[in-house]
Coordinates of C-alpha atoms and ligand atoms in Angstrom, one line a residue:
X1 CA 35.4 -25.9 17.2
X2 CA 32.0 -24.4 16.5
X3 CA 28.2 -26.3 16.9
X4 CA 28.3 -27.1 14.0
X5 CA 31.0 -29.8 14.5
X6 CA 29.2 -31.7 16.6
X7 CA 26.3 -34.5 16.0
X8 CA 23.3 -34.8 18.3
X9 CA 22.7 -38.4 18.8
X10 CA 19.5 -39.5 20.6
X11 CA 17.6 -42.4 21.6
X12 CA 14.0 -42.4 23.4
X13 CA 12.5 -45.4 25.6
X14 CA 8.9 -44.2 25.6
X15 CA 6.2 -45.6 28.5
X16 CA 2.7 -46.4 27.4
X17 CA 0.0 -47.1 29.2
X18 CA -2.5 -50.1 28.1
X19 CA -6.2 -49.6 27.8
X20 CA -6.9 -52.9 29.4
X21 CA -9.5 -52.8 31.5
X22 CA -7.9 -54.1 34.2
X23 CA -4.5 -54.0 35.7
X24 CA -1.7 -57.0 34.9
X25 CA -1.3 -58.4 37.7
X26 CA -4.7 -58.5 39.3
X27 CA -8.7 -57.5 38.5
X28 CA -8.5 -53.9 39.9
X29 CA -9.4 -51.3 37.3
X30 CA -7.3 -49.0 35.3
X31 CA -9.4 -46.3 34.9
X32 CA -7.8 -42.6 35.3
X33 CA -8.8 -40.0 37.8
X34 CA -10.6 -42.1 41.1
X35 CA -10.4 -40.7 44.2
X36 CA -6.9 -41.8 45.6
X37 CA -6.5 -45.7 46.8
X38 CA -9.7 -46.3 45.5
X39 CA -8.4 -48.9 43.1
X40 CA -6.5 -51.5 44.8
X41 CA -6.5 -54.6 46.4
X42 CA -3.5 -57.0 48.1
X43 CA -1.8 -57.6 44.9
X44 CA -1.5 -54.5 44.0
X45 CA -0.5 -53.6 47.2
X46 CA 2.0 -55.8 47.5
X47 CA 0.7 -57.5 50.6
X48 CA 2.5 -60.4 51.6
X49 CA 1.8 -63.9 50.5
X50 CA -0.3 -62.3 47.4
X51 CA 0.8 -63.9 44.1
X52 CA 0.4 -62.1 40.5
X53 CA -1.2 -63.8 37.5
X54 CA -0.5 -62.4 34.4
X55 CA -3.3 -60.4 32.4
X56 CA -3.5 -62.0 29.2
X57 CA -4.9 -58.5 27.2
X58 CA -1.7 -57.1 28.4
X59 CA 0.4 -59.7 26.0
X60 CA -2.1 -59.3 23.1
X61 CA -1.5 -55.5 23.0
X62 CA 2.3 -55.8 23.1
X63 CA 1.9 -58.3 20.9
X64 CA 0.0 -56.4 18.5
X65 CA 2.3 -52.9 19.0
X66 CA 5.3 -55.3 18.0
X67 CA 3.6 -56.4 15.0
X68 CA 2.7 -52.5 14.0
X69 CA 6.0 -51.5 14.8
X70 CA 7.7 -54.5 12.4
X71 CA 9.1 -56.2 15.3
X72 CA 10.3 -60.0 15.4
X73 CA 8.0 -61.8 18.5
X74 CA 9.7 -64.0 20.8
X75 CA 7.7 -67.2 21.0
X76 CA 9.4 -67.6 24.8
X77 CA 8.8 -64.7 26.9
X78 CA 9.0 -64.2 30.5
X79 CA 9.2 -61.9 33.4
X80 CA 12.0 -60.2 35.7
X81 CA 12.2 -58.4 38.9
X82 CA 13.9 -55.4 38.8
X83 CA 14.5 -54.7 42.0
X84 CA 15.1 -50.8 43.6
X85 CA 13.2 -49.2 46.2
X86 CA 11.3 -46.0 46.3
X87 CA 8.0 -45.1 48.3
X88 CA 5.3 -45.5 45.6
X89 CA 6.9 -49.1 44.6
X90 CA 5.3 -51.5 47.7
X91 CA 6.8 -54.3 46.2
X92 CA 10.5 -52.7 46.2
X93 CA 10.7 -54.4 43.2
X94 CA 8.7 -53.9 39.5
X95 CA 7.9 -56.6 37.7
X96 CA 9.6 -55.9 34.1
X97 CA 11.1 -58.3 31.3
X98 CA 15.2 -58.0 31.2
X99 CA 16.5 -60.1 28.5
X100 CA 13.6 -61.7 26.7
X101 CA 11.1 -58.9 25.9
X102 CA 8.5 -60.3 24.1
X103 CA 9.0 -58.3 20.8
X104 CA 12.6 -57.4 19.4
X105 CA 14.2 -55.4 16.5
X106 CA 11.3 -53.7 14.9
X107 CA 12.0 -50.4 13.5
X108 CA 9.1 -46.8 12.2
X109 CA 9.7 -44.7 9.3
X110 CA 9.5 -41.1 10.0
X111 CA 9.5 -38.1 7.6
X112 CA 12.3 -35.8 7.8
X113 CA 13.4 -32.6 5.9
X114 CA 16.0 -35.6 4.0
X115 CA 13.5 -37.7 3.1
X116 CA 12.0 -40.8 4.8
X117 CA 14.5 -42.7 7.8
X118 CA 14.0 -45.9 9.7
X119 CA 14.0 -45.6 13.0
X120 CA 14.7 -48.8 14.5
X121 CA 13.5 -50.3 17.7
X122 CA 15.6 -52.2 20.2
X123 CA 12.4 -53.5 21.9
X124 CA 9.0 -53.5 23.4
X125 CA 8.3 -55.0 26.7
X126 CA 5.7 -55.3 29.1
X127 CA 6.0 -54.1 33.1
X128 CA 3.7 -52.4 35.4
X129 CA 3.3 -48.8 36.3
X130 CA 4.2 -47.6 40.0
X131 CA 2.2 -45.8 42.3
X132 CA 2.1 -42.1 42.8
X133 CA 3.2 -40.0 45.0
X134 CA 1.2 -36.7 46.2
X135 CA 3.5 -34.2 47.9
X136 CA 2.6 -31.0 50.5
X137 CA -0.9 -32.6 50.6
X138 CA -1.1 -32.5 54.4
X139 CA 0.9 -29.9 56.2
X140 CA 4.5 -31.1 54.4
X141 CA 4.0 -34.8 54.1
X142 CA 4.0 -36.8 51.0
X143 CA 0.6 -39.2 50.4
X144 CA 0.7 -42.4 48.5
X145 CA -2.0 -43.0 46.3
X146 CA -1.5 -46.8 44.6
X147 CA -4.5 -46.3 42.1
X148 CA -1.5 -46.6 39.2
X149 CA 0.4 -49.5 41.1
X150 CA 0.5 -52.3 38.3
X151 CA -1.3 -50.3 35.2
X152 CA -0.3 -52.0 32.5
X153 CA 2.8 -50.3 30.6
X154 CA 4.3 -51.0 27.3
X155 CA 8.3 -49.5 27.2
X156 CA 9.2 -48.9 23.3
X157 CA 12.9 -48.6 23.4
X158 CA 14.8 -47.3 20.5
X159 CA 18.0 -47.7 19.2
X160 CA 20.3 -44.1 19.2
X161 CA 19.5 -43.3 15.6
X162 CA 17.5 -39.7 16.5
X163 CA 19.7 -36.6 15.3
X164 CA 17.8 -33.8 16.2
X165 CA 15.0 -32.4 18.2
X166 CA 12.5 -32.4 14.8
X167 CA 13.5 -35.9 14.4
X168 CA 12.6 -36.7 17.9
X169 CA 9.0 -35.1 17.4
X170 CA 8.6 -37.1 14.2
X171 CA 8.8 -40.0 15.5
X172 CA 7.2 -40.1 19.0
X173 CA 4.1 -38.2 16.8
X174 CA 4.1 -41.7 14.6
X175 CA 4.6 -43.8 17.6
X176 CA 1.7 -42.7 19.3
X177 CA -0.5 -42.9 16.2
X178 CA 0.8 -46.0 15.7
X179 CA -0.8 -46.9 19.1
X180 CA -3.9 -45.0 19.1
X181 CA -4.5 -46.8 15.4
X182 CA -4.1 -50.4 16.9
X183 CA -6.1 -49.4 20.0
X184 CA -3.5 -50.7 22.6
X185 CA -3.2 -47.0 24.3
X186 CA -5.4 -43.8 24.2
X187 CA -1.7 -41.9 24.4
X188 CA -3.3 -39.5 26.6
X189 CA -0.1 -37.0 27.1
X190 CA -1.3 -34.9 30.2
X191 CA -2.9 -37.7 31.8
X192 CA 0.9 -39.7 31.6
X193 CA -0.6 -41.8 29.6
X194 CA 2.5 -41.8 27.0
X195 CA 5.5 -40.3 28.1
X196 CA 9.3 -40.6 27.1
X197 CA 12.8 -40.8 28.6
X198 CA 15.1 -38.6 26.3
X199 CA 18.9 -40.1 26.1
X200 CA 21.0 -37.6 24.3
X201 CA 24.7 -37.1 23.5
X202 CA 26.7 -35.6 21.2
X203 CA 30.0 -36.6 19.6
X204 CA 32.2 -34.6 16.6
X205 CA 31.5 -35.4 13.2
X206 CA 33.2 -37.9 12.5
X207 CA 33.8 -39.8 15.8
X208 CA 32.0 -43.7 15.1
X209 CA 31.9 -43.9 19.1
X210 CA 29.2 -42.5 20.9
X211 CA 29.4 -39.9 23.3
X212 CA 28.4 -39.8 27.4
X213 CA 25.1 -39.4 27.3
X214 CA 22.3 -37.8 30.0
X215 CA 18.6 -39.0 30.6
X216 CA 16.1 -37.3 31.1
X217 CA 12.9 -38.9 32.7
X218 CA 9.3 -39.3 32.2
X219 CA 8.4 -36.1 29.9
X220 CA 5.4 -36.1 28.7
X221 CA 4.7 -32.9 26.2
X222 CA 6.7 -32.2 22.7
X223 CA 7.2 -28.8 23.2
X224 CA 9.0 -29.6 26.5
X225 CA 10.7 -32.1 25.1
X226 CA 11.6 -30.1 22.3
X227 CA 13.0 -27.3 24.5
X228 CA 14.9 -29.7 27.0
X229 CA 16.8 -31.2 24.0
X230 CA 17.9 -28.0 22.4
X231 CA 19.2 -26.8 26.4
X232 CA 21.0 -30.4 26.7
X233 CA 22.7 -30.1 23.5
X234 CA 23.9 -26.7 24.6
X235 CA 25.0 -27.9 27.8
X236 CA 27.2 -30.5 26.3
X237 CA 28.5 -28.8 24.1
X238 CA 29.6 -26.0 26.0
X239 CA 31.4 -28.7 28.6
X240 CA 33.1 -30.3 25.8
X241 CA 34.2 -26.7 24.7
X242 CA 35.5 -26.2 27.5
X243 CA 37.6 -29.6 27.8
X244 CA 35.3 -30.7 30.3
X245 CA 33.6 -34.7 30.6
X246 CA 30.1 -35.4 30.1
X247 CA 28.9 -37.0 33.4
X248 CA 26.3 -40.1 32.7
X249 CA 23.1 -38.9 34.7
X250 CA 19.5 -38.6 35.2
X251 CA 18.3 -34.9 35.0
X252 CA 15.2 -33.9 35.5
X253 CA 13.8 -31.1 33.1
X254 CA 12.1 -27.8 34.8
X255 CA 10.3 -26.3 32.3
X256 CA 9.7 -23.1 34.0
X257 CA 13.6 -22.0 34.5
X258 CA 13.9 -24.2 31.0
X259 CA 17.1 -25.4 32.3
X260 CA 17.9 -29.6 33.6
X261 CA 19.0 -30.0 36.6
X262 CA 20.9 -33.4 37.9
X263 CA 19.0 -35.8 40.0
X264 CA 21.3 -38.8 40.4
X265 CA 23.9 -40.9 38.9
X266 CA 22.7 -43.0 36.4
X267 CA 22.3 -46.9 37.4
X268 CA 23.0 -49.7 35.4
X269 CA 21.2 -52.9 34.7
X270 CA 23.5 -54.6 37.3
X271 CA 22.3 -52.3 40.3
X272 CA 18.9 -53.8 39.7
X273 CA 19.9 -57.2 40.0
X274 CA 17.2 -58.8 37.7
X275 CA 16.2 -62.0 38.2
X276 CA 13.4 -64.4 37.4
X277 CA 9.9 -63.6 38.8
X278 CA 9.6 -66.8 40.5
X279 CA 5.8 -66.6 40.6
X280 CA 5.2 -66.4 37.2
X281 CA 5.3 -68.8 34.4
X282 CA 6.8 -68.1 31.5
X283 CA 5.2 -66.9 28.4
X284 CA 4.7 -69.2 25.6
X285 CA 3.4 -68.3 22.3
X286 CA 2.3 -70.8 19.4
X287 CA 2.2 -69.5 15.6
X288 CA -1.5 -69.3 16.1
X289 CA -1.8 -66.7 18.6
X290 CA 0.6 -64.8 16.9
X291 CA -1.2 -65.2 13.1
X292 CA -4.6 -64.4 14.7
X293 CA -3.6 -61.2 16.2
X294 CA -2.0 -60.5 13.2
X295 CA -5.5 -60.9 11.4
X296 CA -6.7 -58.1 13.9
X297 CA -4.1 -55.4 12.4
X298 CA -6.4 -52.3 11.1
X299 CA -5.6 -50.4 8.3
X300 CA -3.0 -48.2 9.3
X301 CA -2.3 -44.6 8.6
X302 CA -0.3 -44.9 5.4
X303 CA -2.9 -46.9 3.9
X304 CA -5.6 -44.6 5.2
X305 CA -4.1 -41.3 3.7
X306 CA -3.7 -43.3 0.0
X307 CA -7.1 -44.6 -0.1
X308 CA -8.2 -40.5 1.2
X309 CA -6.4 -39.1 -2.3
X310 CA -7.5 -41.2 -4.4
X311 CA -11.6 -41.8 -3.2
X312 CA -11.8 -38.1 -2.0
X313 CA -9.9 -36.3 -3.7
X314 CA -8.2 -34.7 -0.5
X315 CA -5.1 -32.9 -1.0
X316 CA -1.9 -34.7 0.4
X317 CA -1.5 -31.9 3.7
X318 CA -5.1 -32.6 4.6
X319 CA -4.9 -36.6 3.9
X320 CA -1.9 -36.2 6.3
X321 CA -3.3 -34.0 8.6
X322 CA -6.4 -36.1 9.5
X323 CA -4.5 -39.6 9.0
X324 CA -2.5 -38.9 11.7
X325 CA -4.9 -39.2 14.4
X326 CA -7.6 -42.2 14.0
X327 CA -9.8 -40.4 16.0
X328 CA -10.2 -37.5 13.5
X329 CA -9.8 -40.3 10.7
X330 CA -13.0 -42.2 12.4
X331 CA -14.6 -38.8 12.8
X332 CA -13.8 -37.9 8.8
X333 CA -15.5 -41.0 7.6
X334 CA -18.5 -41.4 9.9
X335 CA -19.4 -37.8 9.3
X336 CA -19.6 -38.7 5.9
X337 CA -21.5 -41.6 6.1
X338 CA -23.9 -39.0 7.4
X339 CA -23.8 -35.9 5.1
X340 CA -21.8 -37.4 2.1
X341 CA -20.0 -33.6 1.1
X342 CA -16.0 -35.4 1.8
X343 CA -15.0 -31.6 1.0
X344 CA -17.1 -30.2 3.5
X345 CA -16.0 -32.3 6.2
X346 CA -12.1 -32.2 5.7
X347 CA -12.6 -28.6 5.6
X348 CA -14.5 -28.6 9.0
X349 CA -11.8 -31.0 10.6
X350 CA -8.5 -29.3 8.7
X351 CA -9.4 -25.2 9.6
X352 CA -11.9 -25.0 12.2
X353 CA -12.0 -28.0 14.6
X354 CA -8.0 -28.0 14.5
X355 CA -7.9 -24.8 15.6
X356 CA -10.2 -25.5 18.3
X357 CA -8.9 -28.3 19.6
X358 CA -5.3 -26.3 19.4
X359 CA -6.7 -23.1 21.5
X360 CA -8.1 -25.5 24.0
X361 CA -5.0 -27.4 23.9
X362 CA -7.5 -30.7 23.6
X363 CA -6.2 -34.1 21.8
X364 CA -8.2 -35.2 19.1
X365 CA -9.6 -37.5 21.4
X366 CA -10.9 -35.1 23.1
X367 CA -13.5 -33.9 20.9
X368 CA -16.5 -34.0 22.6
X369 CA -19.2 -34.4 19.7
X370 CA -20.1 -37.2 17.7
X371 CA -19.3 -37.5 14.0
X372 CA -23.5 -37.7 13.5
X373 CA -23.4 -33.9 14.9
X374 CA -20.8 -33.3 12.2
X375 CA -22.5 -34.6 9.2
X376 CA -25.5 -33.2 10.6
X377 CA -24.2 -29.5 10.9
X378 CA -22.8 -30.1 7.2
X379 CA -26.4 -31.2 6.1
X380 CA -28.0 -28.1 8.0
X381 CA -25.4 -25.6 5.5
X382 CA -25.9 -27.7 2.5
X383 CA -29.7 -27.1 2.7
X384 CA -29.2 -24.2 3.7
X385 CA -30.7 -23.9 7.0
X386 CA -27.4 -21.8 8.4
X387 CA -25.2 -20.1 6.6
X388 CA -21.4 -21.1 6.9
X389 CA -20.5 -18.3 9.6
X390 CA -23.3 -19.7 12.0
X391 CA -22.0 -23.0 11.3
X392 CA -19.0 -22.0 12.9
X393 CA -20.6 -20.4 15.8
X394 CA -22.9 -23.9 16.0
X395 CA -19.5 -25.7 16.3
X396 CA -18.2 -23.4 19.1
X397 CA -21.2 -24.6 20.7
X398 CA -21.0 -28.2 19.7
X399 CA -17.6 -27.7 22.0
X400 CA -18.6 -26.5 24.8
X401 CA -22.6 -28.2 25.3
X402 CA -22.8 -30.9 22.6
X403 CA -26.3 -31.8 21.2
X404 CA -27.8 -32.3 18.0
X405 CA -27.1 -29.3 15.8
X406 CA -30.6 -29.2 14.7
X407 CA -31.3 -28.3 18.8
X408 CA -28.8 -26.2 18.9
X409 CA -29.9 -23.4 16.2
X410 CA -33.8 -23.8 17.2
X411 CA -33.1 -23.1 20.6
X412 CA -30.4 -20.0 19.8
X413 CA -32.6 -18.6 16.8
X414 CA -30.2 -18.9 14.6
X415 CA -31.9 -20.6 11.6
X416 CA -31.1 -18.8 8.4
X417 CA -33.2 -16.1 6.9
X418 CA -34.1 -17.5 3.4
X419 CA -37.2 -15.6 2.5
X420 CA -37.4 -13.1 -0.1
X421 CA -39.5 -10.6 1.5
X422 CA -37.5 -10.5 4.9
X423 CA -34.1 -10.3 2.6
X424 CA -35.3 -7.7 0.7
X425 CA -36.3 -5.4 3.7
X426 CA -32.8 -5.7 5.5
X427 CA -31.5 -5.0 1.8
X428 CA -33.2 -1.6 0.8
X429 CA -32.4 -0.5 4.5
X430 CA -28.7 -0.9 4.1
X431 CA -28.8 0.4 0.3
X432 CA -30.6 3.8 2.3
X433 CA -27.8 3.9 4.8
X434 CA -24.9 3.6 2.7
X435 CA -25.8 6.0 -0.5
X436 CA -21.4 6.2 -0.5
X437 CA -21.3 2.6 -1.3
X438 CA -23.8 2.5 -3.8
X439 CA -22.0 5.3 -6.0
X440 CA -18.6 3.4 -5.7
X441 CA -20.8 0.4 -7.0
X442 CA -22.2 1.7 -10.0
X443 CA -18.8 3.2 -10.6
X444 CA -17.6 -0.3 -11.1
X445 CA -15.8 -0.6 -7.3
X446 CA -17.0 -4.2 -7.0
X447 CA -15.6 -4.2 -3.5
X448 CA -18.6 -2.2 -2.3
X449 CA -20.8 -5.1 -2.9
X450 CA -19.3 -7.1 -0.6
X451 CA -19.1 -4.2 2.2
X452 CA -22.7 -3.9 1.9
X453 CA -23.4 -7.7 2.2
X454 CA -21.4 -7.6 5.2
X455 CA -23.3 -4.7 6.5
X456 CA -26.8 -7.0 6.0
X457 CA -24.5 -9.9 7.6
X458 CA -24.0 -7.7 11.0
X459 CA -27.3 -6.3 10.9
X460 CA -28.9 -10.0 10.9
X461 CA -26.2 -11.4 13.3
X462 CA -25.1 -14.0 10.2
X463 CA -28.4 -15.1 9.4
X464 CA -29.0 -13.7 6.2
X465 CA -28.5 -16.2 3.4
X466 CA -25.4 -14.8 1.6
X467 CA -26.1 -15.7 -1.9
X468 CA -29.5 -13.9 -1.5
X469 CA -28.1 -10.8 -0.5
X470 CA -25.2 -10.9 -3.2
X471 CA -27.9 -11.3 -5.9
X472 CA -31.0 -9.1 -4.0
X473 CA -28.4 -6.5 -4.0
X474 CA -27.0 -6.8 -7.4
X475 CA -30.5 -6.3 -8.3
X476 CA -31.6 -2.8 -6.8
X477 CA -28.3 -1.3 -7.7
X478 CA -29.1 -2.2 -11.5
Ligands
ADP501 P1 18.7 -47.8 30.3 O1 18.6 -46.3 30.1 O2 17.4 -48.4 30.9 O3 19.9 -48.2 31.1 P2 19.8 -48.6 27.7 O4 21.2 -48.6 28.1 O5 19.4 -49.8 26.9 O6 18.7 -48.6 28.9 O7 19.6 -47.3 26.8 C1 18.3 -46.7 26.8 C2 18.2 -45.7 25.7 O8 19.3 -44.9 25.6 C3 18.0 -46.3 24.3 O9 16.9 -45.7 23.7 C4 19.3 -46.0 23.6 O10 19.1 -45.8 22.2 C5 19.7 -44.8 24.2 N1 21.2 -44.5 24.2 C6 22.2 -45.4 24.6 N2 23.4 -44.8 24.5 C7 23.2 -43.6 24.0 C8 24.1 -42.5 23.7 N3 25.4 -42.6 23.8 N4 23.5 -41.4 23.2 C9 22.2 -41.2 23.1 N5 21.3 -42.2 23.4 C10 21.8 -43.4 23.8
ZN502 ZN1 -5.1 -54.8 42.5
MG503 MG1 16.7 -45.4 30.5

């Protein structure tokens, strides 16, 4: 049998971290990157004879992911222990839901090369994030740092119904927009802030049961996640070539040898032996609560990219393109509150600031300028004040030392030449240096007019207004 008689099946439970401002368990802040143990108190420590009370943000943001993610709401909630040990876990226990999450049987659509698909989702629940551990950090030793003990976490579990690695990248792109939309997580991927746990298996075509599958745990970048599906698949595969078994396991994914490797033997829910948190209450929710967070559901992405085609014109890719993240979304329309050009911006945010933020390998989040500096640079072009090429080069800078673009070209010198007398000098001087160009010119090469406007271009260092050179030149060659 060949790969090709074989079906990936995969199904992703995918850890997000809240923006509350505080942690769900206790008022210590959430905030990323303090100094080690710098954020905790007893709770959160786990001291002895410390009780938890439940953060009530925490449930409003699951709440409202469930609602996003078309999920039914369980009215009666609670809390479980899940109880295993490890060193950055004081309580040797988490704090989790087991069978009543608070929001069930939800489902996304993603885009595939076949068209739409639902996705559907077993479950959201809520839990808190363990501490971390910092290894070699003093001569060999491994250093607990608790800062991320009981950070609020949302875990999006869905059903198997992934088929390939595309399909997986589809969706946990949509996911996190979802959540970034709704404001429940900022999805920050480096900062762990979203990761995923990757089930995968494969069966023959055919086969209705599903196959043994593997784990992998707490990934937190596409294109790794992307790679380590692709090897797993192999892997299988291969085994099942060669008569072998598929043994259920947690693997951990290196990305530099690009291979998994097998950590331990996967547990089941009964090794954790939930129960109960005794020290919480359970969680009741009226109609009310429900309907008014409901009534706090922005427009979502969808609706965003139909309203873009139709009010500004934007082509579907682009609509598409900047709906997918709210920031640039929130960017695209406050720029244009500023500089009203819609074209100009969605250009600015589709070429040049994706590129950008792609070389830097920065999120759209990231973006360190306000959407006033973008409507302002698109002002400064549209009068005229720089010519498009400095724009760029007052965007480069706009990334690396944001200020008001105005600033920014008075203090670099780069304010466009515009007067008639200064373009005409640079233009006979170019004409003299170039006699070659000229003939090809008047022998009807129109190519050499744009040579020589390029030539004024680099002699100016882009600050020569382009349409006056086109026509100045246009002129003496006449
Ligand atoms: P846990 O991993 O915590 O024990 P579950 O047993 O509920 O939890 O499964 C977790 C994830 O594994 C779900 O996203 C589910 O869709 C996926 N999954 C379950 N069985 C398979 C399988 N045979 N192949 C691929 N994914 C699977
Ligand atoms: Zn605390
Ligand atoms: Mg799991």
């Amino acid at each position: 049998m060949s790969r090709q008689d074989y079906e990936v099946i995969i199904g992703l439970e995918v850890h997000s971290e809240l923006s509350t401002k505080t942690k769900i368990f206790c008022s210590c802040p959430t905030k990323f990157g303090a100094a080690p143990n710098t954020q905790i108190c007893p709770i959160c420590m786990a001291m002895p004879g410390t009780l938890p009370v439940l953060n009530e943000k925490v449930v409003e943001y699951a709440v409202k992911a469930g609602l996003a993610t078309n999920c039914e709401i369980s009215q009666n909630s609670k809390n479980d222990r899940k109880n295993y040990f490890y060193p950055d876990l004081p309580k040797a226990y988490q704090i989790s839901q087991y069978d009543k999450p608070l929001c069930e049987h939800g489902y996304i659509e993603i885009e595939t090369k076949e068209g739409k698909k639902k996705i559907r989702l077993t479950r959201i629940h809520i839990e808190e994030d363990a501490g971390k551990l910092n290894h070699d950090e003093l001569g060999g030793g491994s250093l607990v740092d608790l800062n991320r003990a009981g950070v609020p976490l949302i875990e999006i579990v869905s059903e198997p119904d992934l088929r390939s690695a595309e399909e997986v990248e589809a969706y946990l792109r949509k996911l996190k927009s979802i959540l970034e939309y709704i404001e429940v997580s900022d999805c920050k991927m480096q900062e762990g802030s979203y990761r995923a746990d990757v089930n995968v298996s494969v069966r023959k075509k055919g086969d209705t049961k599903l196959g043994t599958r593997t784990e992998m745990k707490n990934m937190n970048s596409f294109r790794s996640i992307v790679r380590a599906i692709e090897y797993e698949v192999d892997r299988q595969i291969d085994i099942l070539e060669d008569g072998g078994k598929i043994e259920q396991e947690t693997l951990r994914w290196d990305d530099v040898s690009g291979k998994t490797f097998s950590m331990r033997d996967k547990e089941d829910a009964q090794d954790y032996r939930y129960f109960p948190d005794p020290d919480l209450v359970a969680i009741k929710l009226s109609d009310e609560y429900i309907e008014n967070i409901k009534n706090t559901l922005p427009e979502m992405p969808e609706s965003r990219k139909e309203r873009y085609l139709k009010e500004y014109k934007l082509s579907e890719k682009d609509a598409k393109l900047i709906t997918s993240s709210k920031y640039l979304s929130d960017l695209f329309e406050k720029a244009i509150e500023v500089c009203n050009n819609p074209k100009a911006v969605n250009n600015w945010i589709i070429s040049d600031i994706s590129r950008i933020l792609n070389e830097k390998e920065l999120e759209a989040s990231d973006i360190p300028f306000s959407s006033k500096d973008l409507g302002k640079l698109v002002i400064l072009i549209d009068k005229g004040t720089i010519s498009s090429s400095i724009g760029k080069k007052v965007l480069e800078e706009l990334f690396e030392n944001p200020k008001d673009p105005e600033e920014i070209i008075k203090e670099k010198g780069w304010i466009q030449i515009s007067d008639e007398g200064a373009i005409k000098e640079i233009v006979l001087k170019i004409l003299e240096a170039n006699p070659q160009s000229v003939a090809d010119y008047k022998a009807g090469k129109e190519k050499a007019l744009g040579f020589l406007v390029g030539q004024a271009m680099k002699e100016t260092k882009g600050k020569a207004n382009p349409q006056m050179l086109n026509k100045m030149f246009k002129e003496e060659m006449q």
